[in-house]
Coordinates of C-alpha atoms and ligand atoms in Angstrom, one line a residue:
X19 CA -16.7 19.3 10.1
X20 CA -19.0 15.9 9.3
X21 CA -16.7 13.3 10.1
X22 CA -17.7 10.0 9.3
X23 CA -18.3 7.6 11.8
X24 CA -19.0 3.7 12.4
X25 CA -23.1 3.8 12.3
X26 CA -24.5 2.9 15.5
X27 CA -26.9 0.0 14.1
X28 CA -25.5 -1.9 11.1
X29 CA -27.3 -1.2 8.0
X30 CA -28.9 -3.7 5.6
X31 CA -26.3 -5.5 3.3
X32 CA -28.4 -4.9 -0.1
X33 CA -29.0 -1.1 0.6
X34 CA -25.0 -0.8 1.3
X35 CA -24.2 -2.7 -1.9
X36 CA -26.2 -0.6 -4.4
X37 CA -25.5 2.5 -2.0
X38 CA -21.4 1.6 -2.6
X39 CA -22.5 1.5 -6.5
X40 CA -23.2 4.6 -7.2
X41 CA -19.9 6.0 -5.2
X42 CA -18.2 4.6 -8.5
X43 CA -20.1 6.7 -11.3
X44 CA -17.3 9.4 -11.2
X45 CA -14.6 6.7 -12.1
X46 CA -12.8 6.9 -15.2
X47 CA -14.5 4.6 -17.6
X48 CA -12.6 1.9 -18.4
X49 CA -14.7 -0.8 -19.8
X50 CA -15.3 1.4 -22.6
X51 CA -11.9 1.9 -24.0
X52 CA -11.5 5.1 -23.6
X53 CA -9.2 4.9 -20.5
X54 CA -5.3 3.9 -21.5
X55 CA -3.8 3.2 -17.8
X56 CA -4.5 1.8 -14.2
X57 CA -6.6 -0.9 -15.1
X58 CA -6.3 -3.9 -17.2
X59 CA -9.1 -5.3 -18.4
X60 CA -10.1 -8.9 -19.7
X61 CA -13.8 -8.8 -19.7
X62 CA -16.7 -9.4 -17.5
X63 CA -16.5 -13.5 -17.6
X64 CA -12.9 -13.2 -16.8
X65 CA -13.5 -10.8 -14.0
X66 CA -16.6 -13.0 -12.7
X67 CA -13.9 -16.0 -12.9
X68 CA -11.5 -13.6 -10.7
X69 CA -14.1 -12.7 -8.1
X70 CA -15.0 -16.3 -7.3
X71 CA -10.9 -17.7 -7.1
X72 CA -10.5 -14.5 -5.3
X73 CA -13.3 -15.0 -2.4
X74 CA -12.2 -19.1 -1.9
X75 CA -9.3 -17.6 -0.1
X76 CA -10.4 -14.0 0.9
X77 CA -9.9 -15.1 4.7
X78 CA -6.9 -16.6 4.1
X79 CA -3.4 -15.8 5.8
X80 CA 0.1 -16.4 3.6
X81 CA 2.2 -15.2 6.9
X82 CA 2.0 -18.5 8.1
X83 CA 2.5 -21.0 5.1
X84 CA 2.5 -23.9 7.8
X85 CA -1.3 -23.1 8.6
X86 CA -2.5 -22.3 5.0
X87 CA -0.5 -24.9 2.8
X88 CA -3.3 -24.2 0.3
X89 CA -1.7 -20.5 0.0
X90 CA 1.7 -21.8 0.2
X91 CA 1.2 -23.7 -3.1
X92 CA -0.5 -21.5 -5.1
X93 CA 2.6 -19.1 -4.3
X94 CA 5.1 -21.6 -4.8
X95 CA 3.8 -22.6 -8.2
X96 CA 3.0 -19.0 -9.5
X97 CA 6.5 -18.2 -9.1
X98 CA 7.8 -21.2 -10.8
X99 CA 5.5 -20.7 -13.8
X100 CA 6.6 -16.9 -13.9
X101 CA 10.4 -18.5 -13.6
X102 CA 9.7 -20.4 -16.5
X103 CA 8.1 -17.7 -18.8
X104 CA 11.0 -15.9 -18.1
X105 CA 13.4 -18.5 -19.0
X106 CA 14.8 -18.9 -15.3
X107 CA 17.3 -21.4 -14.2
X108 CA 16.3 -24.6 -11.7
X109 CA 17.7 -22.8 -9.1
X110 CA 15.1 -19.8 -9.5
X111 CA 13.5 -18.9 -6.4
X112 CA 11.0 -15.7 -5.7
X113 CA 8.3 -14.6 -3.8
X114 CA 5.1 -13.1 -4.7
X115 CA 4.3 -9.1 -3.0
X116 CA 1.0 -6.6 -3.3
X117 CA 2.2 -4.9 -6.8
X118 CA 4.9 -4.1 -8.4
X119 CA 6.2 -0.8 -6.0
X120 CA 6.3 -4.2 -3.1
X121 CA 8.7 -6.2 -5.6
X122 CA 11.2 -3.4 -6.5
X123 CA 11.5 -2.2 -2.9
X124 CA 12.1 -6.0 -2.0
X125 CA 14.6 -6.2 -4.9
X126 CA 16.6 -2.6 -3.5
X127 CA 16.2 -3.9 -0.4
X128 CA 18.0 -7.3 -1.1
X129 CA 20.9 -5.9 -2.6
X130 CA 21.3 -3.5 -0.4
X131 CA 22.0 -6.1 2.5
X132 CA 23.6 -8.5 0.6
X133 CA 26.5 -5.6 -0.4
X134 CA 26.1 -4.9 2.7
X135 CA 27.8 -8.7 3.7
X136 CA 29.6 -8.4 0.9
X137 CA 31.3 -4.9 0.3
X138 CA 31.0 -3.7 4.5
X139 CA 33.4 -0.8 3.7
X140 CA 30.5 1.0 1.3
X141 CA 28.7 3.2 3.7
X142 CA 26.6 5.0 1.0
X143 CA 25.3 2.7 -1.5
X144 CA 24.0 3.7 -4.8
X145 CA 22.2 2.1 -7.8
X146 CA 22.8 3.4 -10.8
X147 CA 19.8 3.4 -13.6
X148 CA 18.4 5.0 -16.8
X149 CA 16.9 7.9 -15.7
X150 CA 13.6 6.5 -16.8
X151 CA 13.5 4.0 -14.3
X152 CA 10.0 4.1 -12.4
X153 CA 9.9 6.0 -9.5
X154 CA 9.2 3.0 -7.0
X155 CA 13.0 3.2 -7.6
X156 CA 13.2 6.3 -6.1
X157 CA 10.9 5.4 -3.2
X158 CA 12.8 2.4 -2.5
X159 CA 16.3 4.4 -2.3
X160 CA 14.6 6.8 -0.1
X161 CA 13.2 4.3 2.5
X162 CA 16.0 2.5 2.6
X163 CA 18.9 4.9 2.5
X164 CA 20.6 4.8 -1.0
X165 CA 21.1 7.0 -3.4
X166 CA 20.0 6.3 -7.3
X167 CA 22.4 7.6 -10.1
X168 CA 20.4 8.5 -12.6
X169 CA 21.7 8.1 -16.5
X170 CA 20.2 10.4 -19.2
X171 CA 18.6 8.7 -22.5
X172 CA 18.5 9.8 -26.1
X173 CA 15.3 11.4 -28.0
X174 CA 13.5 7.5 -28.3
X175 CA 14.3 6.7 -24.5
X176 CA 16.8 4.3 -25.1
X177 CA 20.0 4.6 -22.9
X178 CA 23.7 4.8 -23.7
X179 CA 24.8 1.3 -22.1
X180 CA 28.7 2.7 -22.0
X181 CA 27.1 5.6 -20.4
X182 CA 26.1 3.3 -17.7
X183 CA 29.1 1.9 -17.2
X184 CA 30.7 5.2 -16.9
X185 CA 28.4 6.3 -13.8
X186 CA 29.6 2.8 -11.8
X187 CA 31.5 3.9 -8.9
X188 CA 33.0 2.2 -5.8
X189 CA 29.6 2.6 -3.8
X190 CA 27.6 1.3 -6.9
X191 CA 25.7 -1.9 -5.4
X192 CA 23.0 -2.9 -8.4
X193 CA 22.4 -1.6 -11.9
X194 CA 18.4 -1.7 -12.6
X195 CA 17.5 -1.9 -16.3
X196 CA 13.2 -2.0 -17.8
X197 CA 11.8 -4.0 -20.2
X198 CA 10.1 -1.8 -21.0
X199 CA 10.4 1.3 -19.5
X200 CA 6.9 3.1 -18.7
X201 CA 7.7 6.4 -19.9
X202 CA 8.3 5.4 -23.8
X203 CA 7.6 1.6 -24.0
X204 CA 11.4 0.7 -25.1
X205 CA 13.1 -2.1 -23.8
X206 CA 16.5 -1.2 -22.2
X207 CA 20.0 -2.6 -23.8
X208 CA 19.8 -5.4 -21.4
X209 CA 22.5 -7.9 -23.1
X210 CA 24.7 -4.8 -23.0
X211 CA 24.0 -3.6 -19.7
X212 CA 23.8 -7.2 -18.7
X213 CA 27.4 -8.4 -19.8
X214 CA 28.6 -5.0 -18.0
X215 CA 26.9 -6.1 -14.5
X216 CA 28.6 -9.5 -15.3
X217 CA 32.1 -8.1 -15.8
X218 CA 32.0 -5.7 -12.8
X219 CA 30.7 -8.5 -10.5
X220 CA 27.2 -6.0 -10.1
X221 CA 23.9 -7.6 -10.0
X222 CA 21.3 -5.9 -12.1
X223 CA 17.5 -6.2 -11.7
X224 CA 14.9 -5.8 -14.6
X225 CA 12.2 -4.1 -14.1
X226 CA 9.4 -6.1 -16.0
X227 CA 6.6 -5.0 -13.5
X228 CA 4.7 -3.8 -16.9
X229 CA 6.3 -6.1 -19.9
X230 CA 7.0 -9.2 -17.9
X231 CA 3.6 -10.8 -18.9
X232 CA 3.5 -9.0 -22.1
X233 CA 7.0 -9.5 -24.1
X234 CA 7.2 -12.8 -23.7
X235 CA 4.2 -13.2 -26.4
X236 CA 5.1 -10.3 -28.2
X237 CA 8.2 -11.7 -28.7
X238 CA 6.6 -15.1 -30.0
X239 CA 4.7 -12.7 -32.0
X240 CA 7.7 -11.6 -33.9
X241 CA 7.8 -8.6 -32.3
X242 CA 11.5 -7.5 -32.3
X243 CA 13.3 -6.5 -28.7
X244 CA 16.4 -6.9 -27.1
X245 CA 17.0 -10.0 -25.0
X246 CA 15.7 -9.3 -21.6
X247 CA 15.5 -12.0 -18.9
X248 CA 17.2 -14.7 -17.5
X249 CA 18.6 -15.3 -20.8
X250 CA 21.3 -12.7 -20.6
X251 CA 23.1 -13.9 -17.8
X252 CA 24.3 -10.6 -15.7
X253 CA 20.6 -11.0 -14.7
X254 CA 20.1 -11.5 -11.2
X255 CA 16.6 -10.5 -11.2
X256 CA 13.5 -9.6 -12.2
X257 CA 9.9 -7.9 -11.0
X258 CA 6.7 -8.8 -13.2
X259 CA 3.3 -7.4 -12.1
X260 CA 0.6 -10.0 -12.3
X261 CA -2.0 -7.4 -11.8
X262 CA -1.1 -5.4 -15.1
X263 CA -0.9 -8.1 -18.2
X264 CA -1.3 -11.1 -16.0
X265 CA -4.7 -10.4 -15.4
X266 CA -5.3 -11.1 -11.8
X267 CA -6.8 -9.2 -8.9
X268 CA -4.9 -5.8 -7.9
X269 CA -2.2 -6.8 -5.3
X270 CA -0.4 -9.3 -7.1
X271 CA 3.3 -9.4 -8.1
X272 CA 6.2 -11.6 -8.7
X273 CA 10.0 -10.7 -7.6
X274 CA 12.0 -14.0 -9.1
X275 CA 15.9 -14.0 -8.4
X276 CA 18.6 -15.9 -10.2
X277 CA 19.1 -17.9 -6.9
X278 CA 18.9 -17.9 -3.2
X279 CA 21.8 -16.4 -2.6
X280 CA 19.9 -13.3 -3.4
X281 CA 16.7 -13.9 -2.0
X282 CA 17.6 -14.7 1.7
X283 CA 18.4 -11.0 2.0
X284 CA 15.0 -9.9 1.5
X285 CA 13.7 -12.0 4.6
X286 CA 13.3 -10.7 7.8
X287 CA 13.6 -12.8 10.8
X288 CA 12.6 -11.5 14.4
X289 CA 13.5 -14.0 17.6
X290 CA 13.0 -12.5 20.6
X291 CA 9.3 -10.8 20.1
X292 CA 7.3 -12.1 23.5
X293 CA 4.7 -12.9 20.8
X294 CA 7.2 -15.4 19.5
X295 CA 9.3 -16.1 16.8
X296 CA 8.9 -13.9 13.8
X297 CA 9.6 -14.8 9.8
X298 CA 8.3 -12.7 6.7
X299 CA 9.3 -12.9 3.3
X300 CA 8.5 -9.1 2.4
X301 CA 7.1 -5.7 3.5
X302 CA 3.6 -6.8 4.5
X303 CA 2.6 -8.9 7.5
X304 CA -0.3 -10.1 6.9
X305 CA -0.5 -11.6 3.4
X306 CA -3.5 -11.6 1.5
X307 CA -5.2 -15.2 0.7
X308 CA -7.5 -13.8 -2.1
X309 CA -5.1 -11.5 -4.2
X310 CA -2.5 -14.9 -4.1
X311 CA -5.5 -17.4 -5.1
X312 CA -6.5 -15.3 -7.8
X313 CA -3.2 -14.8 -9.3
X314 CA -2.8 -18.3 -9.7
X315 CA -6.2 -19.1 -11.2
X316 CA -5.3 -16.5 -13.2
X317 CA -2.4 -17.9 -14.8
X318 CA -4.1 -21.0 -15.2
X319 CA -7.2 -19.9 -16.7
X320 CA -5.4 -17.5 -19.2
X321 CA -2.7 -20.1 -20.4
X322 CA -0.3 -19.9 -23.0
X323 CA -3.2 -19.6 -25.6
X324 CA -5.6 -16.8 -23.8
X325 CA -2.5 -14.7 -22.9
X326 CA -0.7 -14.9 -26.6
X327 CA -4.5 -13.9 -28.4
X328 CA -4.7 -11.0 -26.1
X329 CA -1.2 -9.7 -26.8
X330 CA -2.1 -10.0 -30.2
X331 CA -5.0 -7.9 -29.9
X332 CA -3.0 -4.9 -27.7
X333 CA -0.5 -5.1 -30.1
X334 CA -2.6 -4.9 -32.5
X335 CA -4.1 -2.0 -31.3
X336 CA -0.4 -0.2 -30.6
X337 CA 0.2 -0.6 -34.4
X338 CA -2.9 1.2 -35.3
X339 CA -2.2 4.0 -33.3
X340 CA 1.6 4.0 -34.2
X341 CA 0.6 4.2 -37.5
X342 CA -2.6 6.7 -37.1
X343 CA 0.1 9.1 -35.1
X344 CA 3.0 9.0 -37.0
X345 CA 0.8 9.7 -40.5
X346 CA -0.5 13.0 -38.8
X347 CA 1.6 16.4 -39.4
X348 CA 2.8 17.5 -36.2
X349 CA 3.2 14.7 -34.7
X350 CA 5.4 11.8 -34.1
X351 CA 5.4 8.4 -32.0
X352 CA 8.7 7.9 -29.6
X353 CA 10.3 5.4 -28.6
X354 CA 11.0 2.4 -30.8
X355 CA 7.7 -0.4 -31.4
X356 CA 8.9 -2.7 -28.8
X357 CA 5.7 -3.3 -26.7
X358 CA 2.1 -2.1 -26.0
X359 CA 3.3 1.4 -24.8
X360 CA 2.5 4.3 -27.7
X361 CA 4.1 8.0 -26.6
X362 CA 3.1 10.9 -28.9
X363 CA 5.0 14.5 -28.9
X364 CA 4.8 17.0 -31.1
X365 CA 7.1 18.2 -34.2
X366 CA 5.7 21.7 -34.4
X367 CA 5.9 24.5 -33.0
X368 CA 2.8 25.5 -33.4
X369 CA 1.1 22.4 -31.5
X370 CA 1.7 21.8 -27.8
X371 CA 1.0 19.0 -26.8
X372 CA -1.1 19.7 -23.6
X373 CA -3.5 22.3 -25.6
X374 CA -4.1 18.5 -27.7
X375 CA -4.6 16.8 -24.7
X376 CA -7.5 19.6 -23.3
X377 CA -9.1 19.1 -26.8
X378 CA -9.2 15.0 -26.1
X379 CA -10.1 15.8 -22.4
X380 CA -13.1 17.6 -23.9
X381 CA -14.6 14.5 -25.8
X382 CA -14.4 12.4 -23.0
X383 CA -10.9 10.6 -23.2
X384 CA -8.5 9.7 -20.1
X385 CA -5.5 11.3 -20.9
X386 CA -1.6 10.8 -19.6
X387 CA 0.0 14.0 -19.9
X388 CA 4.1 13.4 -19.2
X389 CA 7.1 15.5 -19.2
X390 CA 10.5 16.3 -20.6
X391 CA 9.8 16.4 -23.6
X392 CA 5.8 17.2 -22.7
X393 CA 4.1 13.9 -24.7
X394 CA 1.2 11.5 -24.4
X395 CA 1.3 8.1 -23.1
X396 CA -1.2 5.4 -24.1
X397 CA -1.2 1.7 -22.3
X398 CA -2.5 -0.4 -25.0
X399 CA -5.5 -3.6 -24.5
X400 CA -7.9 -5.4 -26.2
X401 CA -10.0 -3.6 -24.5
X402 CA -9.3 -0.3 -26.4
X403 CA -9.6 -1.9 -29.7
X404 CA -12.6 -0.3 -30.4
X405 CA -12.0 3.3 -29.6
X406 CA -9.0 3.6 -31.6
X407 CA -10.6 4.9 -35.0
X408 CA -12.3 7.5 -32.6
X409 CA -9.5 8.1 -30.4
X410 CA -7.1 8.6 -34.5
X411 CA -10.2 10.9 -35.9
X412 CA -10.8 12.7 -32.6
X413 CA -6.6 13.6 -32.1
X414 CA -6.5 14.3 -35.5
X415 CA -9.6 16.8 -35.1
X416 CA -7.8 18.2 -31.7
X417 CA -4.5 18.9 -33.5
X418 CA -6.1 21.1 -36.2
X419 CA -8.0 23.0 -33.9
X420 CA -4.9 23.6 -31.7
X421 CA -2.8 24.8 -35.2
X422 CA -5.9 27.1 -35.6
X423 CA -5.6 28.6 -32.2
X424 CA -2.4 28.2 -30.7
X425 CA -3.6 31.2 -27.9
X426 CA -4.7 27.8 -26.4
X427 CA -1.3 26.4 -24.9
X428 CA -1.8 30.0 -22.8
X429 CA -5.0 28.9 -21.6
X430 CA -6.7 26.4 -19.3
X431 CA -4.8 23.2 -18.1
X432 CA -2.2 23.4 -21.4
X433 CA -0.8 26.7 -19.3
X434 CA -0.3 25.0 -16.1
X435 CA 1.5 22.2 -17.8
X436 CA 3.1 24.2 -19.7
X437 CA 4.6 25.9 -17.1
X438 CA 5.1 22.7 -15.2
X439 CA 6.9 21.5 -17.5
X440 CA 9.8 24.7 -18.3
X441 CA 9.3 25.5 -14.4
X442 CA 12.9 26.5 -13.4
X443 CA 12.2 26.2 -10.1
X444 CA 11.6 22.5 -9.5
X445 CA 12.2 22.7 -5.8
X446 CA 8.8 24.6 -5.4
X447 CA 6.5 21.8 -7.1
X448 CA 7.2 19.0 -3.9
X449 CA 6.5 20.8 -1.1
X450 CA 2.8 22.2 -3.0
X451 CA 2.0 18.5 -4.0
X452 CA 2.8 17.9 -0.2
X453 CA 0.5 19.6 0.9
X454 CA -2.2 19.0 -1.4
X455 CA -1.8 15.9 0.2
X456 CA -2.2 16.9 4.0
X457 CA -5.5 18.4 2.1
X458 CA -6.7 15.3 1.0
X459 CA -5.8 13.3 3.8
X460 CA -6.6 15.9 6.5
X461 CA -9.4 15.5 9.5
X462 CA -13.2 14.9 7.7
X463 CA -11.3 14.5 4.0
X464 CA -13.5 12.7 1.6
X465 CA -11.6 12.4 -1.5
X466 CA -10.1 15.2 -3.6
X467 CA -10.3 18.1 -1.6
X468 CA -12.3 21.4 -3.0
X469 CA -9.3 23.8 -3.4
X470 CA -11.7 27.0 -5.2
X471 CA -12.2 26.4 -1.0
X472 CA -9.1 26.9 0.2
X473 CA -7.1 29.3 1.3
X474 CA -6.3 31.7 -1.7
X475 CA -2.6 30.8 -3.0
X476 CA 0.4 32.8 -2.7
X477 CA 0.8 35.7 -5.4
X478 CA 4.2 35.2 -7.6
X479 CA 6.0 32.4 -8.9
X480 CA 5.1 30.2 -6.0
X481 CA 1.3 30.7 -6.0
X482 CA 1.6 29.7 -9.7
X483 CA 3.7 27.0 -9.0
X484 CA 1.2 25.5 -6.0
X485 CA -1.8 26.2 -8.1
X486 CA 0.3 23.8 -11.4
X487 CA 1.2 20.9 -8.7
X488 CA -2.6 20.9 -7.3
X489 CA -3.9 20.9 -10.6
X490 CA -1.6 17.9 -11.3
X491 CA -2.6 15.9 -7.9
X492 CA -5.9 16.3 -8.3
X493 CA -5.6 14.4 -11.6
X494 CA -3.5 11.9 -10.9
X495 CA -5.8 11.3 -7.7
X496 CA -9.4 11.7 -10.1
X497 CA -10.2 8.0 -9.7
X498 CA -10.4 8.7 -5.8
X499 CA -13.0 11.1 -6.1
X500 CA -15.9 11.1 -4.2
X501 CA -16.8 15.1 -5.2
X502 CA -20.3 14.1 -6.8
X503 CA -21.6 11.1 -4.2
X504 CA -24.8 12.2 -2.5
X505 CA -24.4 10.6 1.1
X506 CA -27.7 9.5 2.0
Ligands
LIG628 C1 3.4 -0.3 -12.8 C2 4.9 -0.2 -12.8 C3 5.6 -0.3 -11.6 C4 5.0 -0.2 -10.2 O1 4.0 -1.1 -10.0 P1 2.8 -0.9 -9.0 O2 2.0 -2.2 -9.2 O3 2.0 0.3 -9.5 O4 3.3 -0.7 -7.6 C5 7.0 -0.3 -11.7 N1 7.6 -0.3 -12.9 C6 6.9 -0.3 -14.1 C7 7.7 -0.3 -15.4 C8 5.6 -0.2 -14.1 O5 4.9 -0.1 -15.2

């Protein structure tokens, strides 16, 4: 085992800079366009902007607003300009967290107490959702001890808002609604879903954390969705990720209630510490000066102006594909165009989807494979506006090779998915992706581990299953490997 440790003589600051370089030349490529998740990008002046903003406050400490009143402010006023987009009240009030997984376990965690005040007798609490909710959802019921009812949606994603109301039980303590939901890009029936929250005296969050600096333009755009934000008034929240369409550094997030009788119960106060007297406004401790600053120059820099050409742009770039897709036999867009999200499934028989997504794989394209039914997810930017023509003329290309040799959904990754995806036996898939991870994260673990090194999988429907979810990890995790770096 080489384990890595703390060198015994510091090294020279250039040599570690160009050194920590080329560790990134395996990364997906996403300058380029040819990448359609994980990283939103605004250009190199932009990012040169972010980096300086970013470093003024690096140091910098938002646990104790009294001692960094500089932090305090840009907090303060990036939550009331994200309370404005979204058409809040004067008596919105928020907090900013590291992304948007920090602002829905916040949000769960809020309601949770406060039905805890107010409904004492409901011992198991339970949040009911579409079922495409995102799975910070999930994570947040888990930590903190509720259980999520989970509502189905029709062929487009879109959810049955009377079907929502009919899951409501006695131990139901939030309804959580997207705009728009990752999976398909729709917009959830929010005025609906809102005026039921209303009538059962429920609060409901929206999940924005990927439209809430997006539909606001699109909707200036024309763009037509249903009402979403503090407009409709059963909502008592919302969470909107500045570090997707905002533009700012990674770690950046707004959770913005209705009021603060919803907000004190995500605080946590600690008196009788010997270290003193303890008050934080969310999970972390420590806050991070830098990710707050840049968030804030962010907003500024962009304006109104910047962040209504951009959204032009991605939407323009949606439509292209929409329309690329949806003239191709075989295939068809889901969802409804609502936002910058474009989901393509199949229509024939003949093409699955994941031998399509090998093909792309093979000329050099990032691709989101999803489930249920198995489709393709694309997170339109500006950025991509110039590999769409390719991306239409290489998917076309893919999708007649796969209708000339459909022997290719039995072959390669398209099997494992494939299986994945009509796997019976669902229970098997967690505990393999578990311990993929005790791989990747055991003693002298560099990155992804080698698993043609590992111990040879079980035979039978478990080996296949293990062999699916590593194959699946290892993907999802690609951007953390380190498999090609030559340590010096
Ligand atoms: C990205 C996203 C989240 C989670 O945000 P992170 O910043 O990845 O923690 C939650 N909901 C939706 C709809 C998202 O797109």
């Amino acid at each position: 085992m080489t384990r890595a440790a703390i060198p015994e003589k510091g090294r020279p600051a250039e040599d570690l800079l160009t050194e920590m370089e080329s560790y990134g030349v395996d990364d997906v490529d996403f300058k380029g366009g040819r990448t359609w998740s994980m990283v939103y990008w605004a250009g190199d002046d932009h990012h040169a902007f972010l980096e300086k903003a970013h470093n003024l406050y690096m140091a910098g400490n938002a646990l104790n607003p009294m001692a960094f009143k500089s932090l305090k402010r840009f907090e303060a006023e990036v939550v009331q300009m994200t309370a404005s987009m979204l058409h809040g009240p004067e008596s919105a009030v928020g907090t900013m967290t590291s992304g948007g997984t920090e602002s829905i376990l916040m949000a769960v965690k809020a309601y949770r107490d406060e039905a805890r005040r107010k409904w004492p007798w409901i011992v198991r609490p339970q949040i009911v959702a579409p079922v495409t909710v995102h799975p910070a959802f999930d994570k947040a019921c888990h930590y903190f001890g509720l259980q999520l009812k989970k509502v189905p949606v029709d062929a487009d994603g879109i959810v049955d808002p009377r079907a929502m109301e009919r899951a409501i039980s006695r131990r139901t303590v939030l309804l959580v609604a997207s705009a728009p939901q990752y999976a398909h890009g729709v917009v959830d029936p929010i005025p609906e879903i809102g005026a039921i929250a209303a009538r059962r005296g429920l609060p409901l969050h929206v999940d924005a954390c990927f439209g809430g600096f997006m539909l606001p333009w699109l909707e200036r755009l024309g763009v037509q969705m249903p009402t979403w934000d503090f407009r409709v008034q059963g909502v008592t929240s919302i969470s909107a990720d500045l570090h997707k369409y905002g533009f700012a550094a990674k770690g950046a997030s707004v959770v913005v209630y209705r009021d603060m009788d919803h907000l004190r119960h995500q605080f946590y106060v600690s008196v009788d510490w010997p270290g003193g007297i303890y008050a934080s406004p969310s999970m972390a401790g420590t806050r991070p000066g830098g990710a707050i600053a840049a968030a804030w120059a962010a907003l500024m820099v962009m304006g109104e102006d910047r962040y209504m050409e951009h959204a032009e742009a991605a939407w323009d770039v949606a439509e292209r594909l929409r329309a690329g897709i949806d003239a191709m036999e075989g295939l068809r867009v889901m969802g409804r165009p609502m936002s910058t999200i474009v989901t393509w499934t199949s229509t024939e028989a003949g093409i699955d989807v994941y031998a399509v997504a090998d093909q792309l794989v093979s000329k050099g394209w990032s691709v989101d494979r999803q489930q249920k039914p198995p489709s393709v997810h694309l997170t339109c930017n500006a950025s991509n506006a110039e590999a769409v023509d390719t991306y239409l003329a290489d998917l076309k290309e893919a999708v007649a090779h796969v209708r000339a040799h459909p022997e290719l959904a039995d072959e390669g990754e398209a099997a494992m998915y494939g299986l994945m995806s009509k796997i019976p036996i669902k229970g098997l898939v967690a505990p393999a992706v578990r311990q993929v991870m005790e791989q990747m994260y055991a003693p002298g673990a560099l990155g992804t581990p080698d698993l043609s090194e590992g111990p040879a999988a079980p035979e039978g429907a478990l080996g296949k299953v293990q062999k699916i979810a590593e194959d699946l990890f290892r993907r999802w995790n690609r951007a953390r490997s380190t498999s090609k770096v030559v340590r010096p």
